[in-house]
GROMACS .gro file of C-alpha atoms in nm:
model
  461
    1MET     CA    1  13.879  21.039  24.950
    2SER     CA    2  14.041  20.737  24.792
    3GLY     CA    3  13.877  20.577  24.483
    4LYS     CA    4  13.724  20.232  24.453
    5ARG     CA    5  13.947  19.930  24.469
    6PRO     CA    6  14.016  19.788  24.125
    7SER     CA    7  13.845  19.464  24.034
    8SER     CA    8  14.021  19.142  24.123
    9PRO     CA    9  14.200  18.974  23.834
   10GLY     CA   10  14.040  18.640  23.924
   11LEU     CA   11  13.800  18.468  24.156
   12ILE     CA   12  13.914  18.390  24.503
   13PRO     CA   13  13.977  18.015  24.524
   14ASN     CA   14  13.769  17.812  24.764
   15PRO     CA   15  13.981  17.751  25.071
   16PHE     CA   16  13.804  17.422  25.141
   17ILE     CA   17  13.916  17.258  24.812
   18LYS     CA   18  14.262  17.112  24.814
   19LYS     CA   19  14.501  17.226  24.546
   20ARG     CA   20  14.559  16.874  24.415
   21ASN     CA   21  14.189  16.835  24.357
   22LEU     CA   22  14.185  17.143  24.139
   23GLU     CA   23  14.402  16.960  23.887
   24TRP     CA   24  14.142  16.688  23.819
   25THR     CA   25  13.993  16.658  23.473
   26LEU     CA   26  13.685  16.473  23.350
   27THR     CA   27  13.699  16.269  23.032
   28PRO     CA   28  13.387  16.127  22.862
   29PRO     CA   29  13.386  15.745  22.869
   30HIS     CA   30  13.357  15.704  22.491
   31ALA     CA   31  13.666  15.912  22.433
   32ALA     CA   32  13.879  15.664  22.627
   33LEU     CA   33  13.753  15.365  22.434
   34PRO     CA   34  13.898  15.266  22.098
   35THR     CA   35  13.672  15.340  21.810
   36ALA     CA   36  13.539  15.025  21.647
   37PRO     CA   37  13.572  15.008  21.271
   38LEU     CA   38  13.251  15.063  21.081
   39LEU     CA   39  13.113  14.750  20.918
   40PRO     CA   40  12.940  14.762  20.581
   41VAL     CA   41  12.561  14.756  20.608
   42ASP     CA   42  12.394  14.457  20.445
   43PRO     CA   43  12.095  14.590  20.246
   44SER     CA   44  11.919  14.252  20.258
   45PRO     CA   45  11.697  14.200  20.566
   46SER     CA   46  11.787  13.942  20.822
   47PRO     CA   47  11.621  13.607  20.772
   48SER     CA   48  11.297  13.553  20.967
   49PRO     CA   49  11.039  13.277  20.982
   50THR     CA   50  10.784  13.494  20.804
   51ASN     CA   51  11.012  13.651  20.544
   52GLY     CA   52  10.958  13.503  20.202
   53SER     CA   53  10.671  13.276  20.306
   54PRO     CA   54  10.335  13.348  20.469
   55PRO     CA   55  10.284  13.248  20.833
   56THR     CA   56  10.128  12.914  20.907
   57THR     CA   57   9.756  12.892  20.965
   58ALA     CA   58   9.821  12.773  21.321
   59ALA     CA   59  10.032  13.081  21.395
   60THR     CA   60   9.764  13.306  21.250
   61GLU     CA   61   9.486  13.134  21.442
   62SER     CA   62   9.673  13.153  21.774
   63GLY     CA   63   9.756  13.521  21.728
   64SER     CA   64  10.134  13.475  21.729
   65ALA     CA   65  10.146  13.596  21.367
   66GLU     CA   66   9.958  13.888  21.219
   67ILE     CA   67   9.845  13.931  20.860
   68ASP     CA   68   9.677  14.221  20.687
   69ASN     CA   69   9.423  14.038  20.472
   70HIS     CA   70   9.281  13.723  20.628
   71LEU     CA   71   9.048  13.652  20.337
   72THR     CA   72   9.327  13.652  20.078
   73HIS     CA   73   9.553  13.449  20.304
   74PHE     CA   74   9.303  13.171  20.372
   75THR     CA   75   9.146  13.155  20.027
   76THR     CA   76   9.492  13.111  19.877
   77HIS     CA   77   9.583  12.850  20.136
   78LEU     CA   78   9.262  12.647  20.112
   79ALA     CA   79   9.255  12.663  19.732
   80SER     CA   80   9.592  12.488  19.728
   81HIS     CA   81   9.467  12.203  19.950
   82ILE     CA   82   9.141  12.097  19.784
   83VAL     CA   83   9.113  11.719  19.770
   84PRO     CA   84   9.101  11.608  19.405
   85SER     CA   85   8.777  11.426  19.330
   86SER     CA   86   8.524  11.367  19.057
   87ARG     CA   87   8.276  11.563  19.271
   88PRO     CA   88   8.403  11.895  19.401
   89PRO     CA   89   8.325  12.011  19.758
   90ALA     CA   90   7.982  12.160  19.815
   91LEU     CA   91   8.113  12.515  19.864
   92PRO     CA   92   8.358  12.640  19.598
   93ILE     CA   93   8.630  12.884  19.701
   94PRO     CA   94   8.466  13.185  19.524
   95SER     CA   95   8.139  13.124  19.711
   96TYR     CA   96   8.328  13.074  20.037
   97ALA     CA   97   8.500  13.409  19.981
   98SER     CA   98   8.186  13.599  19.874
   99LEU     CA   99   7.994  13.484  20.182
  100TYR     CA  100   8.261  13.632  20.407
  101THR     CA  101   8.302  13.949  20.199
  102ALA     CA  102   7.931  14.025  20.225
  103ALA     CA  103   7.935  13.990  20.604
  104ALA     CA  104   8.270  14.130  20.720
  105GLY     CA  105   8.243  14.489  20.840
  106ASN     CA  106   7.870  14.491  20.769
  107ALA     CA  107   7.615  14.575  21.037
  108HIS     CA  108   7.365  14.364  20.841
  109GLY     CA  109   7.598  14.063  20.817
  110ALA     CA  110   7.464  13.727  20.936
  111HIS     CA  111   7.751  13.485  20.884
  112PHE     CA  112   7.778  13.149  21.059
  113VAL     CA  113   8.028  12.867  21.062
  114ILE     CA  114   8.035  12.520  21.215
  115HIS     CA  115   8.388  12.401  21.288
  116GLN     CA  116   8.481  12.043  21.364
  117HIS     CA  117   8.752  12.068  21.629
  118ASP     CA  118   8.943  11.755  21.727
  119HIS     CA  119   9.112  11.879  22.044
  120PRO     CA  120   9.377  11.669  22.225
  121ILE     CA  121   9.224  11.735  22.569
  122ALA     CA  122   8.852  11.789  22.506
  123GLY     CA  123   8.829  11.544  22.221
  124ASN     CA  124   8.622  11.596  21.912
  125HIS     CA  125   8.345  11.857  21.923
  126TYR     CA  126   8.171  12.108  21.697
  127ASP     CA  127   8.179  12.488  21.738
  128LEU     CA  128   7.879  12.690  21.621
  129ARG     CA  129   7.974  13.055  21.566
  130LEU     CA  130   7.721  13.330  21.485
  131GLN     CA  131   7.811  13.683  21.376
  132ILE     CA  132   7.705  13.938  21.641
  133ASN     CA  133   7.858  14.260  21.500
  134GLU     CA  134   8.077  14.378  21.216
  135THR     CA  135   8.392  14.206  21.344
  136SER     CA  136   8.295  13.937  21.597
  137SER     CA  137   8.096  13.619  21.655
  138ALA     CA  138   7.954  13.438  21.957
  139SER     CA  139   8.045  13.072  21.991
  140TRP     CA  140   7.893  12.755  22.134
  141ALA     CA  141   8.072  12.420  22.169
  142ILE     CA  142   7.853  12.115  22.092
  143MET     CA  143   8.000  11.777  22.180
  144TYR     CA  144   7.820  11.558  21.926
  145GLY     CA  145   7.743  11.806  21.651
  146LEU     CA  146   7.404  11.923  21.532
  147PRO     CA  147   7.103  11.689  21.556
  148GLY     CA  148   6.976  11.539  21.231
  149ASP     CA  149   6.732  11.263  21.326
  150PRO     CA  150   6.385  11.388  21.428
  151ASN     CA  151   6.309  11.053  21.595
  152SER     CA  152   6.636  11.023  21.785
  153ILE     CA  153   6.622  10.930  22.152
  154ARG     CA  154   6.893  11.195  22.203
  155LEU     CA  155   6.739  11.481  22.011
  156ASN     CA  156   6.878  11.753  22.239
  157ARG     CA  157   7.235  11.875  22.277
  158ASN     CA  158   7.426  12.074  22.533
  159ALA     CA  159   7.569  12.391  22.376
  160THR     CA  160   7.834  12.556  22.594
  161GLU     CA  161   7.928  12.919  22.541
  162THR     CA  162   8.295  12.980  22.467
  163ARG     CA  163   8.494  13.293  22.386
  164VAL     CA  164   8.377  13.559  22.144
  165HIS     CA  165   8.595  13.521  21.832
  166CYS     CA  166   8.701  13.754  21.556
  167LEU     CA  167   8.491  13.709  21.245
  168TRP     CA  168   8.794  13.611  21.037
  169ASN     CA  169   8.813  13.293  21.245
  170HIS     CA  170   8.521  13.171  21.030
  171LEU     CA  171   8.770  13.129  20.745
  172ILE     CA  172   9.012  12.900  20.924
  173GLU     CA  173   9.110  12.543  20.860
  174THR     CA  174   9.426  12.457  21.053
  175ALA     CA  175   9.605  12.204  21.270
  176SER     CA  176   9.876  12.189  21.536
  177SER     CA  177   9.996  11.938  21.792
  178ALA     CA  178   9.869  12.158  22.076
  179THR     CA  179   9.520  12.234  21.945
  180GLY     CA  180   9.444  11.946  21.706
  181SER     CA  181   9.268  11.982  21.373
  182LEU     CA  182   9.003  12.237  21.277
  183LEU     CA  183   8.790  12.209  20.962
  184ILE     CA  184   8.488  12.391  20.823
  185TRP     CA  185   8.197  12.148  20.855
  186ASP     CA  186   7.948  12.401  20.716
  187THR     CA  187   7.918  12.776  20.667
  188GLY     CA  188   7.664  13.023  20.534
  189THR     CA  189   7.415  13.275  20.669
  190TYR     CA  190   7.149  13.266  20.939
  191THR     CA  191   6.801  13.403  20.992
  192ILE     CA  192   6.649  13.469  21.335
  193LEU     CA  193   6.289  13.349  21.336
  194PRO     CA  194   6.013  13.481  21.563
  195ARG     CA  195   5.950  13.270  21.867
  196LYS     CA  196   5.620  13.084  21.858
  197SER     CA  197   5.410  13.068  22.171
  198LYS     CA  198   5.193  12.770  22.252
  199HIS     CA  199   4.948  13.010  22.418
  200ALA     CA  200   4.891  13.212  22.100
  201PRO     CA  201   4.552  13.144  21.939
  202SER     CA  202   4.568  12.950  21.616
  203SER     CA  203   4.434  13.114  21.304
  204ASP     CA  204   4.093  12.995  21.180
  205PRO     CA  205   4.085  12.970  20.798
  206SER     CA  206   3.702  12.998  20.799
  207SER     CA  207   3.702  13.329  20.983
  208PRO     CA  208   3.656  13.645  20.771
  209ALA     CA  209   3.959  13.853  20.689
  210SER     CA  210   4.034  14.133  20.927
  211SER     CA  211   3.952  14.487  20.822
  212PRO     CA  212   4.237  14.686  20.667
  213PRO     CA  213   4.425  14.918  20.899
  214PRO     CA  214   4.310  15.281  20.906
  215SER     CA  215   4.481  15.516  20.663
  216PRO     CA  216   4.753  15.730  20.818
  217GLY     CA  217   4.678  16.088  20.907
  218PRO     CA  218   4.822  16.395  20.739
  219HIS     CA  219   5.139  16.360  20.949
  220PRO     CA  220   5.217  15.989  20.974
  221ALA     CA  221   5.471  15.885  21.232
  222ALA     CA  222   5.810  15.787  21.100
  223THR     CA  223   5.845  15.411  21.083
  224PRO     CA  224   6.153  15.275  21.259
  225PRO     CA  225   6.412  15.108  21.038
  226PRO     CA  226   6.384  14.730  21.017
  227LYS     CA  227   6.596  14.536  21.261
  228THR     CA  228   6.907  14.369  21.129
  229PRO     CA  229   6.983  13.999  21.186
  230GLN     CA  230   7.239  14.107  21.444
  231ASP     CA  231   6.973  14.310  21.628
  232LEU     CA  232   6.733  14.016  21.624
  233LEU     CA  233   7.003  13.780  21.750
  234HIS     CA  234   7.093  14.022  22.029
  235ALA     CA  235   6.730  14.049  22.140
  236ALA     CA  236   6.679  13.671  22.130
  237PHE     CA  237   7.005  13.617  22.317
  238GLN     CA  238   6.896  13.853  22.594
  239ASN     CA  239   6.562  13.673  22.608
  240ARG     CA  240   6.751  13.340  22.644
  241LYS     CA  241   6.551  13.183  22.358
  242ILE     CA  242   6.696  13.178  22.007
  243ARG     CA  243   6.506  13.030  21.714
  244ILE     CA  244   6.743  13.026  21.420
  245ARG     CA  245   6.746  12.897  21.064
  246LEU     CA  246   7.085  12.808  20.917
  247HIS     CA  247   7.132  12.852  20.543
  248GLY     CA  248   7.440  12.641  20.479
  249SER     CA  249   7.586  12.439  20.195
  250ARG     CA  250   7.573  12.110  20.382
  251LEU     CA  251   7.276  12.118  20.620
  252PRO     CA  252   6.928  12.029  20.492
  253ASP     CA  253   6.710  12.314  20.376
  254PRO     CA  254   6.519  12.420  20.576
  255TYR     CA  255   6.713  12.355  20.897
  256VAL     CA  256   6.589  12.527  21.213
  257LEU     CA  257   6.724  12.505  21.568
  258ASN     CA  258   6.609  12.618  21.910
  259LEU     CA  259   6.871  12.743  22.157
  260ARG     CA  260   6.740  12.789  22.510
  261LEU     CA  261   6.892  12.898  22.839
  262THR     CA  262   6.716  12.836  23.171
  263LYS     CA  263   6.727  13.086  23.455
  264SER     CA  264   6.916  12.842  23.674
  265GLU     CA  265   7.179  12.773  23.407
  266ASP     CA  266   7.205  13.147  23.345
  267ALA     CA  267   7.273  13.211  23.713
  268ALA     CA  268   7.514  12.918  23.740
  269GLY     CA  269   7.703  13.031  23.431
  270ARG     CA  270   7.737  13.387  23.554
  271THR     CA  271   7.862  13.264  23.891
  272LYS     CA  272   8.117  13.040  23.722
  273GLY     CA  273   8.222  13.317  23.487
  274ALA     CA  274   8.272  13.560  23.776
  275GLY     CA  275   8.506  13.313  23.945
  276THR     CA  276   8.291  13.278  24.256
  277ARG     CA  277   8.389  12.979  24.464
  278THR     CA  278   8.117  12.759  24.601
  279THR     CA  279   8.137  12.495  24.868
  280ARG     CA  280   8.139  12.127  24.786
  281ARG     CA  281   7.804  12.084  24.960
  282ARG     CA  282   7.644  12.350  24.744
  283ARG     CA  283   7.773  12.193  24.424
  284ALA     CA  284   7.638  11.856  24.530
  285ARG     CA  285   7.300  12.010  24.594
  286LYS     CA  286   7.294  12.168  24.250
  287SER     CA  287   7.376  11.839  24.084
  288GLU     CA  288   7.073  11.679  24.247
  289LEU     CA  289   6.834  11.942  24.112
  290GLN     CA  290   6.779  11.915  23.738
  291PRO     CA  291   6.663  12.253  23.605
  292GLN     CA  292   6.329  12.258  23.429
  293LEU     CA  293   6.363  12.402  23.083
  294GLU     CA  294   6.149  12.704  23.009
  295THR     CA  295   6.021  12.697  22.655
  296SER     CA  296   5.755  12.871  22.459
  297ASP     CA  297   5.771  12.731  22.109
  298ASP     CA  298   5.645  12.436  21.912
  299GLU     CA  299   5.898  12.205  22.071
  300ASP     CA  300   5.768  12.259  22.424
  301ASP     CA  301   5.680  11.893  22.456
  302ASP     CA  302   6.045  11.795  22.411
  303GLU     CA  303   6.202  11.760  22.752
  304ALA     CA  304   6.559  11.893  22.738
  305VAL     CA  305   6.761  11.746  23.021
  306GLY     CA  306   7.123  11.850  23.050
  307ASP     CA  307   7.388  11.581  23.040
  308ASN     CA  308   7.717  11.678  23.201
  309ALA     CA  309   7.894  11.420  22.985
  310GLU     CA  310   7.812  11.634  22.680
  311ASP     CA  311   7.982  11.945  22.818
  312VAL     CA  312   8.302  12.036  22.636
  313PRO     CA  313   8.581  12.104  22.890
  314SER     CA  314   8.679  12.468  22.931
  315GLY     CA  315   8.989  12.607  22.771
  316THR     CA  316   8.960  12.402  22.454
  317ASP     CA  317   8.941  12.711  22.236
  318GLU     CA  318   9.227  12.892  22.408
  319PRO     CA  319   9.528  12.959  22.184
  320ALA     CA  320   9.830  12.746  22.260
  321HIS     CA  321  10.122  12.926  22.418
  322GLY     CA  322  10.475  12.810  22.350
  323GLU     CA  323  10.707  12.726  22.637
  324ASP     CA  324  11.010  12.903  22.483
  325LEU     CA  325  10.884  13.257  22.544
  326SER     CA  326  11.089  13.545  22.675
  327LEU     CA  327  10.995  13.718  22.998
  328MET     CA  328  10.847  14.014  22.811
  329GLU     CA  329  10.646  13.782  22.584
  330ARG     CA  330  10.512  13.597  22.886
  331ASP     CA  331  10.406  13.927  23.046
  332ILE     CA  332  10.228  14.027  22.726
  333ARG     CA  333  10.051  13.692  22.710
  334GLU     CA  334   9.940  13.725  23.073
  335ILE     CA  335   9.795  14.070  23.001
  336GLU     CA  336   9.615  13.935  22.696
  337ASP     CA  337   9.483  13.637  22.891
  338GLU     CA  338   9.351  13.869  23.160
  339HIS     CA  339   9.172  14.071  22.893
  340VAL     CA  340   9.021  13.752  22.749
  341ARG     CA  341   8.898  13.635  23.090
  342ARG     CA  342   8.757  13.976  23.179
  343THR     CA  343   8.572  14.038  22.851
  344ASN     CA  344   8.518  13.677  22.734
  345SER     CA  345   8.652  13.784  22.395
  346TYR     CA  346   8.979  13.749  22.212
  347LEU     CA  347   9.184  14.054  22.114
  348GLY     CA  348   9.019  14.225  21.820
  349ALA     CA  349   8.673  14.087  21.901
  350LYS     CA  350   8.396  14.274  22.083
  351ASN     CA  351   8.155  14.101  22.318
  352THR     CA  352   7.858  14.324  22.240
  353ILE     CA  353   7.605  14.052  22.312
  354GLY     CA  354   7.695  13.979  22.676
  355SER     CA  355   7.828  13.627  22.624
  356VAL     CA  356   7.933  13.444  22.942
  357HIS     CA  357   8.207  13.182  22.928
  358GLN     CA  358   8.104  12.819  22.992
  359ARG     CA  359   7.734  12.895  23.027
  360ARG     CA  360   7.529  12.594  22.918
  361TRP     CA  361   7.245  12.628  22.671
  362TYR     CA  362   7.014  12.356  22.536
  363LEU     CA  363   6.995  12.299  22.162
  364SER     CA  364   6.724  12.102  21.983
  365LEU     CA  365   6.590  12.048  21.633
  366ASP     CA  366   6.272  12.243  21.554
  367ARG     CA  367   6.100  11.955  21.380
  368ARG     CA  368   5.788  12.135  21.266
  369ALA     CA  369   5.989  12.420  21.115
  370CYS     CA  370   6.204  12.163  20.934
  371GLY     CA  371   5.893  12.026  20.763
  372PHE     CA  372   5.808  11.731  20.988
  373VAL     CA  373   5.462  11.631  21.104
  374GLN     CA  374   5.383  11.406  21.396
  375SER     CA  375   5.195  11.082  21.341
  376ARG     CA  376   5.125  10.766  21.534
  377THR     CA  377   5.212  10.423  21.400
  378LYS     CA  378   5.126  10.114  21.604
  379GLY     CA  379   5.083  10.325  21.912
  380ARG     CA  380   5.419  10.498  21.872
  381SER     CA  381   5.472  10.863  21.789
  382ARG     CA  382   5.685  10.928  21.481
  383TRP     CA  383   5.791  11.240  21.296
  384LYS     CA  384   5.781  11.228  20.916
  385LEU     CA  385   5.844  11.478  20.641
  386GLU     CA  386   5.528  11.605  20.476
  387GLN     CA  387   5.667  11.583  20.123
  388GLY     CA  388   5.977  11.625  19.911
  389PRO     CA  389   6.287  11.417  19.845
  390GLY     CA  390   6.433  11.502  20.184
  391SER     CA  391   6.315  11.169  20.319
  392ASN     CA  392   6.622  11.009  20.162
  393SER     CA  393   6.903  10.972  20.410
  394HIS     CA  394   7.276  10.939  20.411
  395ASP     CA  395   7.553  10.984  20.659
  396GLY     CA  396   7.768  11.289  20.725
  397ASP     CA  397   8.037  11.222  20.464
  398MET     CA  398   8.086  11.450  20.169
  399PRO     CA  399   7.976  11.292  19.841
  400ILE     CA  400   8.338  11.234  19.744
  401LEU     CA  401   8.319  10.935  19.978
  402SER     CA  402   8.095  10.634  19.940
  403THR     CA  403   7.817  10.670  20.194
  404SER     CA  404   7.700  10.385  20.408
  405ASN     CA  405   7.334  10.475  20.423
  406CYS     CA  406   7.280  10.574  20.062
  407THR     CA  407   7.337  10.389  19.738
  408ASP     CA  408   7.129  10.610  19.511
  409ASP     CA  409   7.316  10.916  19.385
  410THR     CA  410   6.988  11.096  19.317
  411SER     CA  411   6.941  11.147  19.691
  412ILE     CA  412   7.261  11.353  19.714
  413ASP     CA  413   7.210  11.718  19.626
  414HIS     CA  414   7.571  11.825  19.560
  415GLY     CA  415   7.684  11.744  19.912
  416ARG     CA  416   7.371  11.863  20.091
  417LEU     CA  417   7.251  11.637  20.370
  418HIS     CA  418   6.897  11.503  20.387
  419PHE     CA  419   6.701  11.397  20.694
  420PRO     CA  420   6.786  11.189  20.881
  421PHE     CA  421   7.159  11.251  20.897
  422TYR     CA  422   7.422  11.172  21.160
  423VAL     CA  423   7.747  11.346  21.246
  424ARG     CA  424   8.000  11.063  21.250
  425GLY     CA  425   8.322  11.229  21.368
  426THR     CA  426   8.673  11.289  21.243
  427ASP     CA  427   8.712  10.959  21.058
  428HIS     CA  428   8.421  11.040  20.825
  429GLU     CA  429   8.338  11.412  20.824
  430ARG     CA  430   8.499  11.628  20.557
  431SER     CA  431   8.538  11.999  20.503
  432VAL     CA  432   8.262  12.160  20.301
  433VAL     CA  433   8.526  12.384  20.137
  434THR     CA  434   8.828  12.160  20.072
  435GLY     CA  435   8.690  11.807  20.112
  436ARG     CA  436   8.963  11.727  20.365
  437ARG     CA  437   8.929  11.519  20.680
  438GLY     CA  438   9.102  11.610  21.003
  439VAL     CA  439   9.389  11.372  20.933
  440ASP     CA  440   9.444  11.540  20.595
  441ILE     CA  441   9.472  11.882  20.756
  442LEU     CA  442   9.722  11.749  21.010
  443GLU     CA  443   9.932  11.614  20.725
  444ASN     CA  444   9.908  11.933  20.519
  445GLU     CA  445  10.020  12.143  20.817
  446GLY     CA  446  10.314  11.913  20.889
  447VAL     CA  447  10.181  11.788  21.224
  448ASN     CA  448  10.301  11.435  21.296
  449ASN     CA  449  10.299  11.424  21.676
  450PHE     CA  450   9.930  11.481  21.748
  451THR     CA  451   9.765  11.234  21.985
  452PRO     CA  452   9.384  11.250  21.968
  453ARG     CA  453   9.166  11.186  22.267
  454LYS     CA  454   8.979  10.858  22.249
  455GLY     CA  455   8.626  10.778  22.359
  456TRP     CA  456   8.417  11.000  22.130
  457ALA     CA  457   8.126  10.813  21.971
  458PRO     CA  458   7.858  10.949  21.737
  459VAL     CA  459   7.489  10.965  21.823
  460LEU     CA  460   7.329  10.714  21.584
  461SER     CA  461   6.997  10.645  21.755
   0.00000   0.00000   0.00000
């Protein structure tokens, strides 16, 4: 028997491949290209708008620039723009900073700010922002500012919900041609007061004192922790009736407001916020029916009728977007805008209170809580302060200006307003921190092409 055939010296070539194709070779593309000479690396970074100088306040406010420490950034910026005067602003920079430090990141924080915002489209209005959690604040836009005359024929205001902001927005004073000027009209802390009911029995001073409560048993129940101001604000917000005292540096002390939301305005606001379209006939029918305000406090006799002319147009607090954006930047902005519309909060803020965009509340001065008593003079009802120097009045200017309603310096308590007071607009109102007017902030930020909207007039009666 013959042995096995020896192994083949090589593989059998594929008969289907032509011989000329077997001679092909593959060369990587980079090997065929000439090698570029290496350039020396410049250790210095390339120039950028933010290198060497901090970003502008407008860029920070709009979100196009990010900073690590908002408090340091804005305290440094505002401290360099304080208007020189014989009388400093009512709120010094250290106090301005300590107020924010005590509230930021604190579940017990109760910070508020009132911004004067001179917007090119909406015109001048005032934004009331209240801290709702450690990092965020709910916001209402008020066309004519806070009421200050207890006998005014226009005592009530429309307060329109806007976006939930980051708490660091409370620090901002800025200006741009797209958003106008923004100044701090007042800032401080707030207290949520219990809501008074007109049906509650009044206390009788001649009645004997009630017996003391029984002593606890051997195993007393654990008492729940006291509610924080944020908890109280959340509960009042859900109940659609907020009774709040503002402890500012400019407002009179005490200064108490009532914020109320009717069921019809609540439903209308939620429908608008959900983007539900209604027919023209239905809108006309709604405009004919004025909602009756539901109240349950001492100001029940004040009829709050909504005035559509006082509503601040939507979109006034939206950040301005530049036109020279790349395609990727536009996509990112669209995603961010969708998040804002869906959550009614800007990036970094949390809408933990259930705020609804463009929902209209009614705001009024709680006259009794502010120390006023009702009296009748010549058949007319008037509200007067019980006692104290608060009966002196002056206008909304900071004391660094000469005031039109006051010639006695003793009535000015370091910039604090006294009843009655009137919010007079951008030509008169000054920042409580820097003493600047809106035109000063525009100049400091290098804005020279801003065109304000005309037609705003203060409520002086």
